[in-house]
C-alpha positions as YAML, in Angstrom:
chain: A
units: angstrom
residues:
- id: 1
  name: PRO
  ca: [0.00, 0.00, 0.00]
- id: 2
  name: PRO
  ca: [1.19, 3.57, -0.61]
- id: 3
  name: ARG
  ca: [2.88, 5.35, 2.26]
- id: 4
  name: CYS
  ca: [0.84, 8.34, 3.41]
- id: 5
  name: SER
  ca: [2.43, 9.55, 6.61]
- id: 6
  name: ALA
  ca: [3.67, 12.81, 5.09]
- id: 7
  name: ALA
  ca: [0.81, 13.33, 2.60]
- id: 8
  name: PRO
  ca: [-2.60, 14.92, 3.05]
- id: 9
  name: ALA
  ca: [-5.48, 12.61, 3.79]
- id: 10
  name: ALA
  ca: [-6.97, 13.31, 0.36]
- id: 11
  name: ARG
  ca: [-3.94, 11.74, -1.33]
- id: 12
  name: CYS
  ca: [-4.12, 8.57, 0.82]
- id: 13
  name: ASN
  ca: [-7.32, 7.49, -0.86]
- id: 14
  name: SER
  ca: [-5.64, 7.34, -4.28]
- id: 15
  name: PRO
  ca: [-3.10, 4.66, -5.22]
- id: 16
  name: THR
  ca: [-1.38, 7.19, -7.51]
- id: 17
  name: GLY
  ca: [-1.11, 9.81, -4.76]
- id: 18
  name: GLU
  ca: [-3.51, 12.21, -6.52]
- id: 19
  name: THR
  ca: [-5.76, 14.53, -4.53]
- id: 20
  name: MET
  ca: [-9.51, 14.25, -4.88]
- id: 21
  name: SER
  ca: [-9.50, 17.56, -6.74]
- id: 22
  name: GLU
  ca: [-6.91, 16.31, -9.23]
- id: 23
  name: MET
  ca: [-8.89, 13.11, -9.81]
- id: 24
  name: ARG
  ca: [-12.07, 15.12, -10.47]
- id: 25
  name: GLN
  ca: [-10.25, 17.40, -12.89]
- id: 26
  name: ARG
  ca: [-8.83, 14.35, -14.74]
- id: 27
  name: ARG
  ca: [-12.36, 12.93, -15.03]
- id: 28
  name: GLY
  ca: [-13.75, 16.32, -16.11]
- id: 29
  name: ASP
  ca: [-15.82, 16.83, -12.92]
- id: 30
  name: ARG
  ca: [-16.20, 20.28, -11.37]
- id: 31
  name: PRO
  ca: [-14.37, 20.79, -8.10]
- id: 32
  name: THR
  ca: [-16.41, 21.45, -4.98]
- id: 33
  name: GLU
  ca: [-16.77, 24.96, -3.57]
- id: 34
  name: THR
  ca: [-14.44, 24.10, -0.67]
- id: 35
  name: GLU
  ca: [-11.77, 22.83, -3.07]
- id: 36
  name: GLU
  ca: [-12.11, 25.95, -5.24]
- id: 37
  name: VAL
  ca: [-11.45, 28.14, -2.22]
- id: 38
  name: ALA
  ca: [-8.58, 25.94, -1.05]
- id: 39
  name: GLU
  ca: [-6.95, 26.16, -4.47]
- id: 40
  name: ARG
  ca: [-7.13, 29.96, -4.45]
- id: 41
  name: PRO
  ca: [-4.80, 31.03, -1.68]
- id: 42
  name: GLY
  ca: [-5.58, 34.46, -0.24]
- id: 43
  name: GLU
  ca: [-9.37, 34.08, -0.69]
- id: 44
  name: TRP
  ca: [-11.67, 33.32, 2.22]
- id: 45
  name: SER
  ca: [-14.36, 30.67, 2.27]
- id: 46
  name: PRO
  ca: [-17.94, 31.77, 3.06]
- id: 47
  name: GLU
  ca: [-17.56, 30.26, 6.54]
- id: 48
  name: GLN
  ca: [-14.36, 32.20, 7.19]
- id: 49
  name: LYS
  ca: [-15.91, 35.39, 5.87]
- id: 50
  name: GLN
  ca: [-18.93, 34.94, 8.14]
- id: 51
  name: GLN
  ca: [-16.69, 34.38, 11.16]
- id: 52
  name: VAL
  ca: [-14.66, 37.48, 10.39]
- id: 53
  name: GLU
  ca: [-17.83, 39.53, 9.87]
- id: 54
  name: GLU
  ca: [-19.18, 38.41, 13.24]
- id: 55
  name: LYS
  ca: [-15.90, 39.23, 14.97]
- id: 56
  name: LEU
  ca: [-15.71, 42.58, 13.23]
- id: 57
  name: ALA
  ca: [-19.29, 43.43, 14.17]
- id: 58
  name: SER
  ca: [-18.50, 42.58, 17.78]
- id: 59
  name: LEU
  ca: [-15.33, 44.65, 17.63]
- id: 60
  name: MET
  ca: [-17.14, 47.64, 16.09]
- id: 61
  name: LYS
  ca: [-19.81, 47.44, 18.77]
- id: 62
  name: SER
  ca: [-17.18, 47.49, 21.49]
- id: 63
  name: MET
  ca: [-15.27, 50.34, 19.79]
- id: 64
  name: LYS
  ca: [-18.34, 52.41, 19.01]
- id: 65
  name: GLY
  ca: [-18.28, 55.61, 20.99]
- id: 66
  name: ASN
  ca: [-20.97, 55.83, 23.61]
- id: 67
  name: PRO
  ca: [-22.06, 59.24, 24.89]
- id: 68
  name: LYS
  ca: [-21.31, 59.75, 28.55]
- id: 69
  name: PRO
  ca: [-24.52, 59.91, 30.58]
- id: 70
  name: GLY
  ca: [-25.57, 63.12, 32.23]
- id: 71
  name: THR
  ca: [-23.75, 66.44, 32.11]
- id: 72
  name: SER
  ca: [-20.12, 66.89, 33.05]
- id: 73
  name: ASN
  ca: [-18.96, 69.58, 35.49]
- id: 74
  name: GLU
  ca: [-17.25, 71.38, 32.61]
- id: 75
  name: ALA
  ca: [-20.50, 71.45, 30.64]
- id: 76
  name: LYS
  ca: [-22.47, 72.62, 33.68]
- id: 77
  name: LYS
  ca: [-20.08, 75.55, 34.15]
- id: 78
  name: PHE
  ca: [-20.59, 76.84, 30.61]
- id: 79
  name: ARG
  ca: [-24.30, 76.06, 30.71]
- id: 80
  name: ASP
  ca: [-24.66, 78.25, 33.79]
- id: 81
  name: GLU
  ca: [-22.79, 81.03, 32.01]
- id: 82
  name: LEU
  ca: [-25.16, 80.73, 29.06]
- id: 83
  name: ALA
  ca: [-28.16, 80.88, 31.39]
- id: 84
  name: GLU
  ca: [-26.93, 84.28, 32.60]
- id: 85
  name: ASP
  ca: [-25.92, 85.49, 29.12]
- id: 86
  name: PRO
  ca: [-27.58, 83.50, 26.26]
- id: 87
  name: PHE
  ca: [-25.50, 85.36, 23.63]
- id: 88
  name: ASN
  ca: [-22.08, 84.68, 25.19]
- id: 89
  name: LEU
  ca: [-20.13, 83.21, 22.24]
- id: 90
  name: GLN
  ca: [-17.26, 81.97, 24.40]
- id: 91
  name: ALA
  ca: [-19.74, 80.10, 26.61]
- id: 92
  name: ILE
  ca: [-21.36, 78.58, 23.50]
- id: 93
  name: PHE
  ca: [-17.92, 77.52, 22.28]
- id: 94
  name: GLY
  ca: [-16.94, 76.06, 25.64]
- id: 95
  name: LEU
  ca: [-20.21, 74.17, 26.08]
- id: 96
  name: GLY
  ca: [-19.98, 72.75, 22.57]
- id: 97
  name: LYS
  ca: [-16.45, 71.48, 23.20]
- id: 98
  name: ALA
  ca: [-17.54, 69.95, 26.53]
- id: 99
  name: TYR
  ca: [-20.39, 68.09, 24.84]
- id: 100
  name: ALA
  ca: [-18.02, 66.95, 22.05]
- id: 101
  name: ALA
  ca: [-15.56, 65.61, 24.63]
- id: 102
  name: ASP
  ca: [-18.40, 63.49, 26.05]
- id: 103
  name: GLU
  ca: [-19.47, 62.45, 22.52]
- id: 104
  name: GLN
  ca: [-22.91, 63.98, 23.02]
- id: 105
  name: TRP
  ca: [-23.10, 65.02, 19.39]
- id: 106
  name: GLU
  ca: [-26.75, 66.04, 19.30]
- id: 107
  name: ARG
  ca: [-26.32, 68.45, 22.21]
- id: 108
  name: CYS
  ca: [-23.01, 69.67, 20.79]
- id: 109
  name: CYS
  ca: [-24.58, 70.39, 17.43]
- id: 110
  name: ASN
  ca: [-27.61, 72.17, 18.87]
- id: 111
  name: VAL
  ca: [-25.61, 74.55, 21.02]
- id: 112
  name: MET
  ca: [-22.87, 75.34, 18.48]
- id: 113
  name: LEU
  ca: [-25.37, 76.14, 15.73]
- id: 114
  name: ARG
  ca: [-26.34, 79.12, 17.87]
- id: 115
  name: GLY
  ca: [-22.90, 80.58, 17.26]
- id: 116
  name: PHE
  ca: [-22.25, 79.29, 13.74]
- id: 117
  name: LYS
  ca: [-22.92, 82.60, 11.97]
- id: 118
  name: ARG
  ca: [-21.05, 84.55, 14.67]
- id: 119
  name: VAL
  ca: [-17.83, 82.56, 14.53]
- id: 120
  name: GLY
  ca: [-16.06, 85.56, 12.99]
- id: 121
  name: GLU
  ca: [-16.39, 87.31, 16.36]
- id: 122
  name: LEU
  ca: [-13.83, 84.92, 17.89]
- id: 123
  name: GLU
  ca: [-10.47, 86.66, 18.18]
- id: 124
  name: SER
  ca: [-7.97, 84.02, 17.02]
- id: 125
  name: ASN
  ca: [-7.84, 82.00, 13.80]
- id: 126
  name: GLU
  ca: [-7.20, 78.89, 15.91]
- id: 127
  name: ASP
  ca: [-10.44, 79.36, 17.87]
- id: 128
  name: ARG
  ca: [-12.45, 79.95, 14.70]
- id: 129
  name: PHE
  ca: [-10.98, 76.83, 13.11]
- id: 130
  name: GLU
  ca: [-11.61, 74.69, 16.21]
- id: 131
  name: PHE
  ca: [-15.20, 75.95, 16.54]
- id: 132
  name: LEU
  ca: [-16.09, 75.05, 12.95]
- id: 133
  name: ALA
  ca: [-14.13, 71.76, 13.04]
- id: 134
  name: THR
  ca: [-16.03, 70.68, 16.17]
- id: 135
  name: LEU
  ca: [-19.39, 71.57, 14.61]
- id: 136
  name: ALA
  ca: [-18.47, 69.78, 11.36]
- id: 137
  name: LYS
  ca: [-17.44, 66.66, 13.29]
- id: 138
  name: ALA
  ca: [-20.70, 66.67, 15.24]
- id: 139
  name: SER
  ca: [-22.68, 67.07, 12.01]
- id: 140
  name: MET
  ca: [-20.84, 64.14, 10.39]
- id: 141
  name: ASN
  ca: [-21.43, 61.90, 13.42]
- id: 142
  name: LEU
  ca: [-25.14, 62.71, 13.16]
- id: 143
  name: GLU
  ca: [-24.94, 62.10, 9.37]
- id: 144
  name: LYS
  ca: [-26.18, 65.61, 8.67]
- id: 145
  name: PHE
  ca: [-24.04, 65.83, 5.57]
- id: 146
  name: ARG
  ca: [-25.48, 69.00, 4.03]
- id: 147
  name: GLN
  ca: [-25.04, 70.83, 7.29]
- id: 148
  name: ALA
  ca: [-21.45, 69.56, 7.50]
- id: 149
  name: LEU
  ca: [-20.86, 70.85, 3.96]
- id: 150
  name: ALA
  ca: [-22.08, 74.32, 4.90]
- id: 151
  name: VAL
  ca: [-19.71, 74.34, 7.89]
- id: 152
  name: VAL
  ca: [-16.70, 73.07, 5.92]
- id: 153
  name: ASN
  ca: [-17.26, 75.67, 3.21]
- id: 154
  name: ASP
  ca: [-16.86, 78.40, 5.85]
- id: 155
  name: MET
  ca: [-13.52, 77.02, 7.08]
- id: 156
  name: THR
  ca: [-10.25, 78.62, 6.07]
- id: 157
  name: GLU
  ca: [-7.09, 76.55, 5.70]
- id: 158
  name: PRO
  ca: [-4.97, 76.60, 8.87]
- id: 159
  name: GLU
  ca: [-1.21, 77.16, 8.91]
- id: 160
  name: ASP
  ca: [-0.53, 74.04, 10.99]
- id: 161
  name: LYS
  ca: [0.20, 71.07, 8.71]
- id: 162
  name: ASP
  ca: [-1.53, 68.52, 10.93]
- id: 163
  name: ASP
  ca: [-4.66, 70.68, 11.15]
- id: 164
  name: LEU
  ca: [-4.60, 71.11, 7.36]
- id: 165
  name: ARG
  ca: [-4.31, 67.34, 6.88]
- id: 166
  name: GLY
  ca: [-7.26, 66.84, 9.25]
- id: 167
  name: LEU
  ca: [-9.30, 69.43, 7.37]
- id: 168
  name: ASN
  ca: [-8.63, 67.75, 4.02]
- id: 169
  name: LEU
  ca: [-9.58, 64.39, 5.55]
- id: 170
  name: MET
  ca: [-12.89, 65.86, 6.69]
- id: 171
  name: ARG
  ca: [-13.38, 67.56, 3.33]
- id: 172
  name: THR
  ca: [-12.97, 64.19, 1.61]
- id: 173
  name: GLN
  ca: [-15.70, 62.65, 3.73]
- id: 174
  name: VAL
  ca: [-18.04, 65.63, 3.47]
- id: 175
  name: TYR
  ca: [-17.69, 66.09, -0.30]
- id: 176
  name: CYS
  ca: [-18.13, 62.37, -0.99]
- id: 177
  name: HIS
  ca: [-21.19, 62.06, 1.23]
- id: 178
  name: ASN
  ca: [-22.67, 65.00, -0.69]
- id: 179
  name: GLY
  ca: [-21.99, 63.27, -4.02]
- id: 180
  name: ASP
  ca: [-19.07, 65.41, -5.23]
- id: 181
  name: LEU
  ca: [-16.43, 62.93, -6.47]
- id: 182
  name: GLN
  ca: [-14.04, 65.47, -8.01]
- id: 183
  name: LYS
  ca: [-13.76, 67.63, -4.91]
- id: 184
  name: GLY
  ca: [-13.54, 64.50, -2.78]
- id: 185
  name: LEU
  ca: [-10.60, 63.11, -4.77]
- id: 186
  name: LYS
  ca: [-8.86, 66.48, -4.76]
- id: 187
  name: ALA
  ca: [-9.19, 66.74, -0.97]
- id: 188
  name: PHE
  ca: [-8.02, 63.15, -0.50]
- id: 189
  name: ASN
  ca: [-4.92, 63.67, -2.62]
- id: 190
  name: ALA
  ca: [-4.12, 66.82, -0.67]
- id: 191
  name: CYS
  ca: [-4.63, 64.90, 2.58]
- id: 192
  name: ILE
  ca: [-2.12, 62.14, 1.78]
- id: 193
  name: GLU
  ca: [0.42, 64.34, -0.03]
- id: 194
  name: GLY
  ca: [3.85, 63.75, 1.50]
- id: 195
  name: SER
  ca: [2.45, 61.08, 3.87]
- id: 196
  name: SER
  ca: [3.96, 57.68, 4.56]
- id: 197
  name: PHE
  ca: [2.16, 54.54, 3.42]
- id: 198
  name: GLN
  ca: [0.90, 53.87, 6.96]
- id: 199
  name: ASP
  ca: [-0.58, 57.37, 7.38]
- id: 200
  name: ALA
  ca: [-2.06, 57.32, 3.89]
- id: 201
  name: VAL
  ca: [-3.74, 53.93, 4.34]
- id: 202
  name: LYS
  ca: [-5.27, 55.09, 7.65]
- id: 203
  name: ALA
  ca: [-6.76, 58.12, 5.92]
- id: 204
  name: TRP
  ca: [-8.02, 55.90, 3.10]
- id: 205
  name: ALA
  ca: [-9.74, 53.55, 5.54]
- id: 206
  name: ALA
  ca: [-11.33, 56.46, 7.42]
- id: 207
  name: CYS
  ca: [-12.97, 57.67, 4.18]
- id: 208
  name: SER
  ca: [-14.18, 54.25, 2.99]
- id: 209
  name: ARG
  ca: [-17.93, 54.83, 3.21]
- id: 210
  name: GLY
  ca: [-17.84, 58.19, 1.49]
- id: 211
  name: LEU
  ca: [-15.46, 57.09, -1.27]
- id: 212
  name: LYS
  ca: [-17.53, 54.01, -2.03]
- id: 213
  name: GLN
  ca: [-20.67, 56.12, -2.22]
- id: 214
  name: VAL
  ca: [-19.24, 58.07, -5.17]
- id: 215
  name: ASN
  ca: [-17.33, 55.13, -6.71]
- id: 216
  name: GLY
  ca: [-13.97, 56.55, -5.70]
- id: 217
  name: TRP
  ca: [-12.76, 53.58, -3.66]
- id: 218
  name: GLY
  ca: [-10.95, 51.80, -6.50]
- id: 219
  name: VAL
  ca: [-9.28, 54.97, -7.80]
- id: 220
  name: THR
  ca: [-7.89, 55.90, -4.40]
- id: 221
  name: LYS
  ca: [-6.80, 52.30, -3.78]
- id: 222
  name: ASN
  ca: [-4.55, 52.53, -6.82]
- id: 223
  name: THR
  ca: [-3.15, 55.78, -5.44]
- id: 224
  name: ILE
  ca: [-2.34, 54.12, -2.10]
- id: 225
  name: LEU
  ca: [-0.91, 51.09, -3.88]
- id: 226
  name: LYS
  ca: [1.72, 53.30, -5.52]
- id: 227
  name: LEU
  ca: [2.97, 54.21, -2.04]
- id: 228
  name: ALA
  ca: [3.45, 50.57, -1.05]
- id: 229
  name: GLU
  ca: [7.15, 49.74, -1.28]
- id: 230
  name: THR
  ca: [7.14, 46.13, -0.04]
- id: 231
  name: GLU
  ca: [5.03, 43.02, -0.56]
- id: 232
  name: GLU
  ca: [4.08, 43.19, 3.11]
- id: 233
  name: GLU
  ca: [2.56, 46.64, 2.62]
- id: 234
  name: LYS
  ca: [0.65, 45.42, -0.44]
- id: 235
  name: LYS
  ca: [-0.77, 42.54, 1.61]
- id: 236
  name: GLN
  ca: [-1.68, 44.98, 4.37]
- id: 237
  name: LEU
  ca: [-3.56, 47.10, 1.85]
- id: 238
  name: GLU
  ca: [-5.59, 44.07, 0.70]
- id: 239
  name: SER
  ca: [-6.40, 43.16, 4.30]
- id: 240
  name: ILE
  ca: [-7.57, 46.69, 5.08]
- id: 241
  name: ASP
  ca: [-9.66, 46.66, 1.90]
- id: 242
  name: LYS
  ca: [-11.49, 43.55, 3.13]
- id: 243
  name: LEU
  ca: [-11.89, 44.88, 6.66]
- id: 244
  name: CYS
  ca: [-13.36, 48.13, 5.35]
- id: 245
  name: GLU
  ca: [-15.77, 46.13, 3.21]
- id: 246
  name: PHE
  ca: [-16.98, 44.25, 6.29]
- id: 247
  name: LYS
  ca: [-17.08, 47.44, 8.36]
- id: 248
  name: ASP
  ca: [-19.25, 49.23, 5.80]
- id: 249
  name: ASP
  ca: [-21.53, 46.19, 5.47]
- id: 250
  name: VAL
  ca: [-22.05, 46.20, 9.23]
- id: 251
  name: HIS
  ca: [-22.86, 49.93, 9.13]
- id: 252
  name: LYS
  ca: [-25.45, 49.29, 6.42]
- id: 253
  name: LEU
  ca: [-27.07, 46.61, 8.57]
- id: 254
  name: GLN
  ca: [-27.12, 48.93, 11.58]
- id: 255
  name: THR
  ca: [-28.58, 51.78, 9.50]
- id: 256
  name: THR
  ca: [-31.23, 49.50, 7.97]
- id: 257
  name: LYS
  ca: [-32.22, 48.29, 11.44]
- id: 258
  name: THR
  ca: [-32.52, 51.89, 12.66]
- id: 259
  name: ILE
  ca: [-34.69, 52.83, 9.68]
- id: 260
  name: SER
  ca: [-36.83, 49.70, 10.20]
- id: 261
  name: ASP
  ca: [-37.29, 50.58, 13.88]
- id: 262
  name: LEU
  ca: [-38.30, 54.13, 12.91]
- id: 263
  name: ARG
  ca: [-40.80, 52.85, 10.34]
- id: 264
  name: LEU
  ca: [-42.24, 50.51, 12.94]
- id: 265
  name: TRP
  ca: [-42.74, 53.38, 15.37]
- id: 266
  name: LEU
  ca: [-44.34, 55.53, 12.65]
- id: 267
  name: LEU
  ca: [-46.65, 52.71, 11.62]
- id: 268
  name: THR
  ca: [-47.62, 52.06, 15.23]
- id: 269
  name: GLY
  ca: [-48.33, 55.77, 15.75]
- id: 270
  name: PHE
  ca: [-50.45, 55.91, 12.60]
- id: 271
  name: LEU
  ca: [-52.49, 52.88, 13.64]
- id: 272
  name: VAL
  ca: [-53.07, 54.35, 17.10]
- id: 273
  name: PHE
  ca: [-54.22, 57.60, 15.45]
- id: 274
  name: LEU
  ca: [-56.67, 55.71, 13.22]
- id: 275
  name: LEU
  ca: [-57.99, 53.83, 16.23]
- id: 276
  name: VAL
  ca: [-58.59, 57.08, 18.12]
- id: 277
  name: VAL
  ca: [-60.38, 58.58, 15.08]
- id: 278
  name: LEU
  ca: [-62.55, 55.46, 14.73]
- id: 279
  name: ILE
  ca: [-63.49, 55.49, 18.42]
- id: 280
  name: SER
  ca: [-64.33, 59.21, 18.17]
- id: 281
  name: ILE
  ca: [-66.61, 58.60, 15.18]
- id: 282
  name: LEU
  ca: [-68.39, 55.71, 16.89]
- id: 283
  name: TYR
  ca: [-68.83, 57.82, 20.03]
- id: 284
  name: TRP
  ca: [-70.29, 60.67, 17.96]
- id: 285
  name: PHE
  ca: [-72.80, 58.32, 16.26]
- id: 286
  name: GLU
  ca: [-73.78, 56.85, 19.61]
- id: 287
  name: GLN
  ca: [-74.40, 60.29, 21.12]
- id: 288
  name: ARG
  ca: [-76.39, 61.30, 18.03]
- id: 289
  name: ASN
  ca: [-78.61, 58.21, 18.26]
- id: 290
  name: LEU
  ca: [-79.20, 58.81, 21.96]
- id: 291
  name: ALA
  ca: [-80.16, 62.40, 21.24]
- id: 292
  name: ARG
  ca: [-82.72, 61.26, 18.63]
- id: 293
  name: MET
  ca: [-84.21, 58.76, 21.03]
- id: 294
  name: GLU
  ca: [-84.58, 61.46, 23.68]
- id: 295
  name: TRP
  ca: [-86.21, 63.82, 21.16]
- id: 296
  name: ARG
  ca: [-88.80, 61.19, 20.10]
- id: 297
  name: LYS
  ca: [-89.78, 60.66, 23.70]
...
C-alpha cells in the first residue's frame, strides 16, 4: 500500500497519490466549492468570511463611541454662564467642546449652531478653526451631511500642517457624502500628499464609506498602492480593503435596522391615530342616536 504519513489525507485514498480535486479534474468533474477556495490562496471561504464579519461586528460594537450619561462639570459651568448670558459666544464655544468631549453630538450640534454665523467674532484664527471643526465633526457623526458641507465651506485653511491634513480628511468625507467625487478626490490627494504609506492607508480607511458612495474607492486604492514599497505593505492594503468592506456592510445593517425601527414606530403611531379617530366617530354616532331617542320621547 502507498505510504501516506507525510501526505494529506486526500492523497491517501488514491493509489497514484492524486488529490480528490486532481482526480475530479482528470475525469472532467467540477471541483467542490471548498476545493475551489482551497486552491485559491488568499481568498476566504464563506464560513471564514462569516466568522470574520461576526468578529468585526462585535469589535465595532465594542469600539463604538458611547455618549457619557448626564452632564459633566465642565459642561455645567458653561451652561450656567449661558443661562446668565444667552449670547455669550465663548460660553457657546466652551459648552460645545464639553459636549463633544463626552461624545454627546446632538447636544453639541444644537448649542454650536447658535454661534455658527457669529464665529467671525472669535479673536484668534485657531479658535475659529476649532469651533467650525467641532461643529463639522458633530454634524458628520449625526450624518447631517449637508449641514457639515455648509460648515466646511466656511472654514479657512490653517497654517498648521496637521490641522490642514485633518481638514482635508474631513473635506474628503463631506464632499463624498454629498456626491461630489471630483472635490472628494482632490481633498483626499491633498490629505495624503507627502504622507507615509501607513498614514495614507489610515486616511483611506477612514474615508471608505464616502469614497464608495461616489465610486472613488478603487481609484484611491490605486493611489495608495503606488505608495506601497514592499510586498508586506501590499498585503496589508488588501487586508484593510477587506476589513473596510466588512465594516461598511455592518454599518449598512445597523442603519437598515434603525430605519426599520423608525418605520415601525411611525406605523404604530399611525395605527393608534386611526384607532382614536374610529373610536371618536363611533362615540359621535352613539351620542347622536341617543339624542334622537330622547327627542322622540
